[in-house]
Amino acid sequence: MPDFLKIVALSALLVLSSKPIIAGDQDTVAPVVFDCWEPERIFKQCAATGADGRPRLKPSYLARLRYDRDGLASVLLMDRTDTRKGQWFYVRRGVIPMPVEFMDNGPDYFKDGLARSRVGGKIGYIDRKLNLVIPATYDGAYPFEDGVAVVCTACTIAGDGEHSWYEGGQWGRIDRKGRVVSPFRPWEKGRRLEFD
């Protein structure tokens, strides 16, 4: 009988010592897999999230993209479980794709050399090398025009889809270096925003 108790005790220790390993394995998050949309077809499983949660395109898909003269391509990644959810990304060879806002049913345009990019729920601006040159600190942002962009904090999106706008919060303007050029002030319903 004592040998039997030793076996039971050793078995219990073995099971208890393996629990953290098993628990750690269960906490591992499987990568999210995306389909890529193009006007002529959908490419299944063209991308998956990396360890940092950002998407990585498969090399075979990267090779087929149409890059512009600046070495950029755009791609719409669609959630495989809900194809109504999609996010545009700009892609450059050797660089992790950067998310960009929707504009006219496509990726945000580069205006004055910058495009809006949503990172961590906030909006900043990227350059054509896909560097986040103005940190993502705004709740709402419009494209640059003549060297300035209108941005807002504590604002919310109103409307639906392509025909949406921002309301509420504090509004100001920034330059291409992210410096405030028109002080932030409260939004007033029914009043046109005018800056000095």
mmCIF file of C-alpha atoms in Angstrom:
data_model
loop_
_atom_site.group_PDB
_atom_site.id
_atom_site.type_symbol
_atom_site.label_atom_id
_atom_site.label_comp_id
_atom_site.label_asym_id
_atom_site.label_seq_id
_atom_site.Cartn_x
_atom_site.Cartn_y
_atom_site.Cartn_z
ATOM 1 C CA MET A 1 0.000 0.000 0.000
ATOM 2 C CA PRO A 2 2.725 2.563 0.716
ATOM 3 C CA ASP A 3 4.052 2.163 -2.880
ATOM 4 C CA PHE A 4 0.582 2.855 -4.185
ATOM 5 C CA LEU A 5 0.406 6.122 -2.135
ATOM 6 C CA LYS A 6 3.818 7.171 -3.483
ATOM 7 C CA ILE A 7 2.596 6.690 -7.053
ATOM 8 C CA VAL A 8 -0.570 8.692 -6.353
ATOM 9 C CA ALA A 9 1.436 11.502 -4.702
ATOM 10 C CA LEU A 10 3.949 11.633 -7.581
ATOM 11 C CA SER A 11 1.120 11.642 -10.109
ATOM 12 C CA ALA A 12 -0.583 14.502 -8.267
ATOM 13 C CA LEU A 13 2.683 16.500 -8.228
ATOM 14 C CA LEU A 14 3.179 15.890 -11.940
ATOM 15 C CA VAL A 15 -0.344 17.099 -12.751
ATOM 16 C CA LEU A 16 -0.020 20.178 -10.507
ATOM 17 C CA SER A 17 3.377 21.118 -11.936
ATOM 18 C CA SER A 18 2.028 20.940 -15.511
ATOM 19 C CA LYS A 19 -0.997 23.188 -14.845
ATOM 20 C CA PRO A 20 0.834 26.492 -15.461
ATOM 21 C CA ILE A 21 2.125 25.172 -18.790
ATOM 22 C CA ILE A 22 -1.330 24.018 -19.816
ATOM 23 C CA ALA A 23 -2.903 27.301 -18.647
ATOM 24 C CA GLY A 24 -0.272 29.285 -20.556
ATOM 25 C CA ASP A 25 -0.987 27.315 -23.700
ATOM 26 C CA GLN A 26 -4.697 28.047 -23.386
ATOM 27 C CA ASP A 27 -4.025 31.788 -23.091
ATOM 28 C CA THR A 28 -2.214 31.839 -26.445
ATOM 29 C CA VAL A 29 -4.359 33.748 -28.913
ATOM 30 C CA ALA A 30 -4.694 32.275 -32.373
ATOM 31 C CA PRO A 31 -3.867 34.725 -35.179
ATOM 32 C CA VAL A 32 -6.785 36.403 -36.907
ATOM 33 C CA VAL A 33 -6.924 35.433 -40.577
ATOM 34 C CA PHE A 34 -8.110 37.894 -43.236
ATOM 35 C CA ASP A 35 -9.323 37.753 -46.813
ATOM 36 C CA CYS A 36 -8.147 40.438 -49.248
ATOM 37 C CA TRP A 37 -10.642 42.223 -51.469
ATOM 38 C CA GLU A 38 -9.906 43.502 -54.930
ATOM 39 C CA PRO A 39 -12.501 44.730 -57.435
ATOM 40 C CA GLU A 40 -12.181 41.609 -59.559
ATOM 41 C CA ARG A 41 -12.000 38.965 -56.795
ATOM 42 C CA ILE A 42 -11.465 38.034 -53.159
ATOM 43 C CA PHE A 43 -8.264 36.295 -52.121
ATOM 44 C CA LYS A 44 -8.890 33.885 -49.256
ATOM 45 C CA GLN A 45 -6.561 33.800 -46.260
ATOM 46 C CA CYS A 46 -4.130 36.358 -47.700
ATOM 47 C CA ALA A 47 -3.094 37.767 -44.313
ATOM 48 C CA ALA A 48 -2.949 36.972 -40.605
ATOM 49 C CA THR A 49 -2.084 38.939 -37.506
ATOM 50 C CA GLY A 50 1.467 38.743 -36.199
ATOM 51 C CA ALA A 51 2.541 38.527 -32.556
ATOM 52 C CA ASP A 52 2.047 42.299 -32.202
ATOM 53 C CA GLY A 53 -1.557 42.064 -33.449
ATOM 54 C CA ARG A 54 -0.808 43.860 -36.738
ATOM 55 C CA PRO A 55 -1.564 42.103 -40.035
ATOM 56 C CA ARG A 56 1.087 40.446 -42.175
ATOM 57 C CA LEU A 57 0.366 39.706 -45.828
ATOM 58 C CA LYS A 58 1.454 36.398 -47.281
ATOM 59 C CA PRO A 59 4.486 36.728 -49.586
ATOM 60 C CA SER A 60 2.514 35.239 -52.488
ATOM 61 C CA TYR A 61 -0.123 37.958 -52.106
ATOM 62 C CA LEU A 62 2.459 40.750 -51.670
ATOM 63 C CA ALA A 63 4.026 39.729 -54.982
ATOM 64 C CA ARG A 64 0.772 40.237 -56.889
ATOM 65 C CA LEU A 65 -0.051 43.725 -55.573
ATOM 66 C CA ARG A 66 0.098 46.724 -57.902
ATOM 67 C CA TYR A 67 2.575 49.180 -56.413
ATOM 68 C CA ASP A 68 2.532 52.837 -57.456
ATOM 69 C CA ARG A 69 5.590 54.864 -58.433
ATOM 70 C CA ASP A 70 6.269 55.553 -54.733
ATOM 71 C CA GLY A 71 6.283 51.814 -53.922
ATOM 72 C CA LEU A 72 2.868 51.833 -52.214
ATOM 73 C CA ALA A 73 -0.109 49.552 -52.692
ATOM 74 C CA SER A 74 -3.454 49.473 -50.915
ATOM 75 C CA VAL A 75 -5.438 46.483 -49.761
ATOM 76 C CA LEU A 76 -8.799 45.982 -48.058
ATOM 77 C CA LEU A 77 -8.548 43.287 -45.385
ATOM 78 C CA MET A 78 -11.876 41.709 -44.540
ATOM 79 C CA ASP A 79 -12.779 39.835 -41.377
ATOM 80 C CA ARG A 80 -13.437 36.246 -42.469
ATOM 81 C CA THR A 81 -16.259 35.849 -39.918
ATOM 82 C CA ASP A 82 -18.038 39.098 -40.835
ATOM 83 C CA THR A 83 -17.333 40.277 -44.384
ATOM 84 C CA ARG A 84 -19.084 43.600 -43.661
ATOM 85 C CA LYS A 85 -16.103 44.504 -41.488
ATOM 86 C CA GLY A 86 -13.105 45.678 -43.427
ATOM 87 C CA GLN A 87 -10.088 47.909 -42.997
ATOM 88 C CA TRP A 88 -7.966 49.566 -45.660
ATOM 89 C CA PHE A 89 -4.197 49.349 -45.322
ATOM 90 C CA TYR A 90 -1.313 50.871 -47.212
ATOM 91 C CA VAL A 91 1.451 48.387 -47.981
ATOM 92 C CA ARG A 92 5.126 48.917 -48.760
ATOM 93 C CA ARG A 93 7.619 46.108 -49.321
ATOM 94 C CA GLY A 94 9.518 45.288 -46.130
ATOM 95 C CA VAL A 95 7.247 47.411 -43.896
ATOM 96 C CA ILE A 96 4.306 46.293 -41.757
ATOM 97 C CA PRO A 97 1.030 47.473 -43.381
ATOM 98 C CA MET A 98 -0.521 50.614 -41.844
ATOM 99 C CA PRO A 99 -4.283 51.047 -41.390
ATOM 100 C CA VAL A 100 -5.893 54.083 -42.993
ATOM 101 C CA GLU A 101 -9.300 55.687 -42.851
ATOM 102 C CA PHE A 102 -11.924 55.108 -45.573
ATOM 103 C CA MET A 103 -12.332 57.834 -48.202
ATOM 104 C CA ASP A 104 -14.655 57.594 -51.227
ATOM 105 C CA ASN A 105 -15.009 53.809 -50.783
ATOM 106 C CA GLY A 106 -11.244 53.328 -50.744
ATOM 107 C CA PRO A 107 -8.181 54.118 -48.655
ATOM 108 C CA ASP A 108 -7.646 57.686 -47.448
ATOM 109 C CA TYR A 109 -5.811 59.825 -49.980
ATOM 110 C CA PHE A 110 -2.408 61.302 -49.278
ATOM 111 C CA LYS A 111 -3.105 65.033 -49.083
ATOM 112 C CA ASP A 112 -0.104 67.287 -48.590
ATOM 113 C CA GLY A 113 1.898 64.042 -48.337
ATOM 114 C CA LEU A 114 -0.045 62.656 -45.338
ATOM 115 C CA ALA A 115 -2.933 60.214 -44.839
ATOM 116 C CA ARG A 116 -5.066 59.559 -41.757
ATOM 117 C CA SER A 117 -4.269 56.377 -39.832
ATOM 118 C CA ARG A 118 -6.273 54.923 -36.937
ATOM 119 C CA VAL A 119 -4.009 53.315 -34.340
ATOM 120 C CA GLY A 120 -5.336 52.098 -30.992
ATOM 121 C CA GLY A 121 -8.708 53.760 -31.545
ATOM 122 C CA LYS A 122 -7.199 57.213 -32.177
ATOM 123 C CA ILE A 123 -6.275 58.974 -35.428
ATOM 124 C CA GLY A 124 -2.861 60.238 -36.478
ATOM 125 C CA TYR A 125 -1.173 60.798 -39.836
ATOM 126 C CA ILE A 126 1.294 58.685 -41.832
ATOM 127 C CA ASP A 127 3.680 59.687 -44.600
ATOM 128 C CA ARG A 128 4.304 57.740 -47.814
ATOM 129 C CA LYS A 129 7.017 55.678 -46.095
ATOM 130 C CA LEU A 130 4.276 54.501 -43.679
ATOM 131 C CA ASN A 131 5.834 56.290 -40.711
ATOM 132 C CA LEU A 132 3.376 57.643 -38.155
ATOM 133 C CA VAL A 133 4.610 61.248 -38.349
ATOM 134 C CA ILE A 134 1.779 62.813 -36.327
ATOM 135 C CA PRO A 135 0.915 60.633 -33.309
ATOM 136 C CA ALA A 136 -2.531 59.050 -33.107
ATOM 137 C CA THR A 137 -4.056 61.279 -30.421
ATOM 138 C CA TYR A 138 -7.248 62.541 -32.063
ATOM 139 C CA ASP A 139 -10.785 61.148 -31.916
ATOM 140 C CA GLY A 140 -11.607 62.728 -35.260
ATOM 141 C CA ALA A 141 -9.520 64.132 -38.094
ATOM 142 C CA TYR A 142 -9.994 65.436 -41.593
ATOM 143 C CA PRO A 143 -7.481 65.287 -44.459
ATOM 144 C CA PHE A 144 -4.830 67.978 -44.773
ATOM 145 C CA GLU A 145 -5.524 70.883 -47.076
ATOM 146 C CA ASP A 146 -3.108 73.727 -47.774
ATOM 147 C CA GLY A 147 -0.795 72.544 -44.998
ATOM 148 C CA VAL A 148 -3.364 72.282 -42.186
ATOM 149 C CA ALA A 149 -5.884 69.704 -40.957
ATOM 150 C CA VAL A 150 -8.956 70.101 -38.763
ATOM 151 C CA VAL A 151 -8.875 67.651 -35.829
ATOM 152 C CA CYS A 152 -10.980 67.059 -32.733
ATOM 153 C CA THR A 153 -10.728 65.447 -29.318
ATOM 154 C CA ALA A 154 -13.652 63.999 -27.341
ATOM 155 C CA CYS A 155 -15.759 64.128 -30.526
ATOM 156 C CA THR A 156 -17.862 61.266 -31.842
ATOM 157 C CA ILE A 157 -18.695 60.076 -35.322
ATOM 158 C CA ALA A 158 -22.217 60.751 -36.617
ATOM 159 C CA GLY A 159 -23.944 59.549 -39.752
ATOM 160 C CA ASP A 160 -23.340 56.252 -41.484
ATOM 161 C CA GLY A 161 -20.505 54.870 -43.596
ATOM 162 C CA GLU A 162 -19.069 57.140 -46.255
ATOM 163 C CA HIS A 163 -21.549 59.895 -45.362
ATOM 164 C CA SER A 164 -20.397 60.470 -41.797
ATOM 165 C CA TRP A 165 -18.965 63.394 -39.843
ATOM 166 C CA TYR A 166 -17.769 64.270 -36.346
ATOM 167 C CA GLU A 167 -19.739 66.088 -33.648
ATOM 168 C CA GLY A 168 -19.041 67.412 -30.157
ATOM 169 C CA GLY A 169 -15.736 67.736 -28.371
ATOM 170 C CA GLN A 170 -12.960 70.254 -28.881
ATOM 171 C CA TRP A 171 -11.822 71.362 -32.336
ATOM 172 C CA GLY A 172 -8.608 72.878 -33.629
ATOM 173 C CA ARG A 173 -6.198 72.833 -36.548
ATOM 174 C CA ILE A 174 -2.706 71.381 -36.808
ATOM 175 C CA ASP A 175 0.123 71.793 -39.296
ATOM 176 C CA ARG A 176 2.077 69.031 -41.044
ATOM 177 C CA LYS A 177 4.418 68.729 -38.050
ATOM 178 C CA GLY A 178 1.479 68.198 -35.673
ATOM 179 C CA ARG A 179 1.747 71.660 -34.093
ATOM 180 C CA VAL A 180 -1.514 73.356 -33.092
ATOM 181 C CA VAL A 181 -2.019 76.393 -35.331
ATOM 182 C CA SER A 182 -5.600 77.239 -34.270
ATOM 183 C CA PRO A 183 -6.411 76.815 -30.562
ATOM 184 C CA PHE A 184 -8.900 74.108 -29.658
ATOM 185 C CA ARG A 185 -12.380 75.264 -28.795
ATOM 186 C CA PRO A 186 -15.744 73.602 -28.132
ATOM 187 C CA TRP A 187 -17.963 72.448 -30.953
ATOM 188 C CA GLU A 188 -21.333 74.186 -31.115
ATOM 189 C CA LYS A 189 -24.241 72.470 -32.813
ATOM 190 C CA GLY A 190 -25.532 74.415 -35.797
ATOM 191 C CA ARG A 191 -22.535 76.787 -35.943
ATOM 192 C CA ARG A 192 -19.972 76.570 -38.683
ATOM 193 C CA LEU A 193 -16.410 76.066 -37.472
ATOM 194 C CA GLU A 194 -14.278 79.004 -38.463
ATOM 195 C CA PHE A 195 -10.623 79.381 -37.598
ATOM 196 C CA ASP A 196 -8.402 82.457 -37.667
#
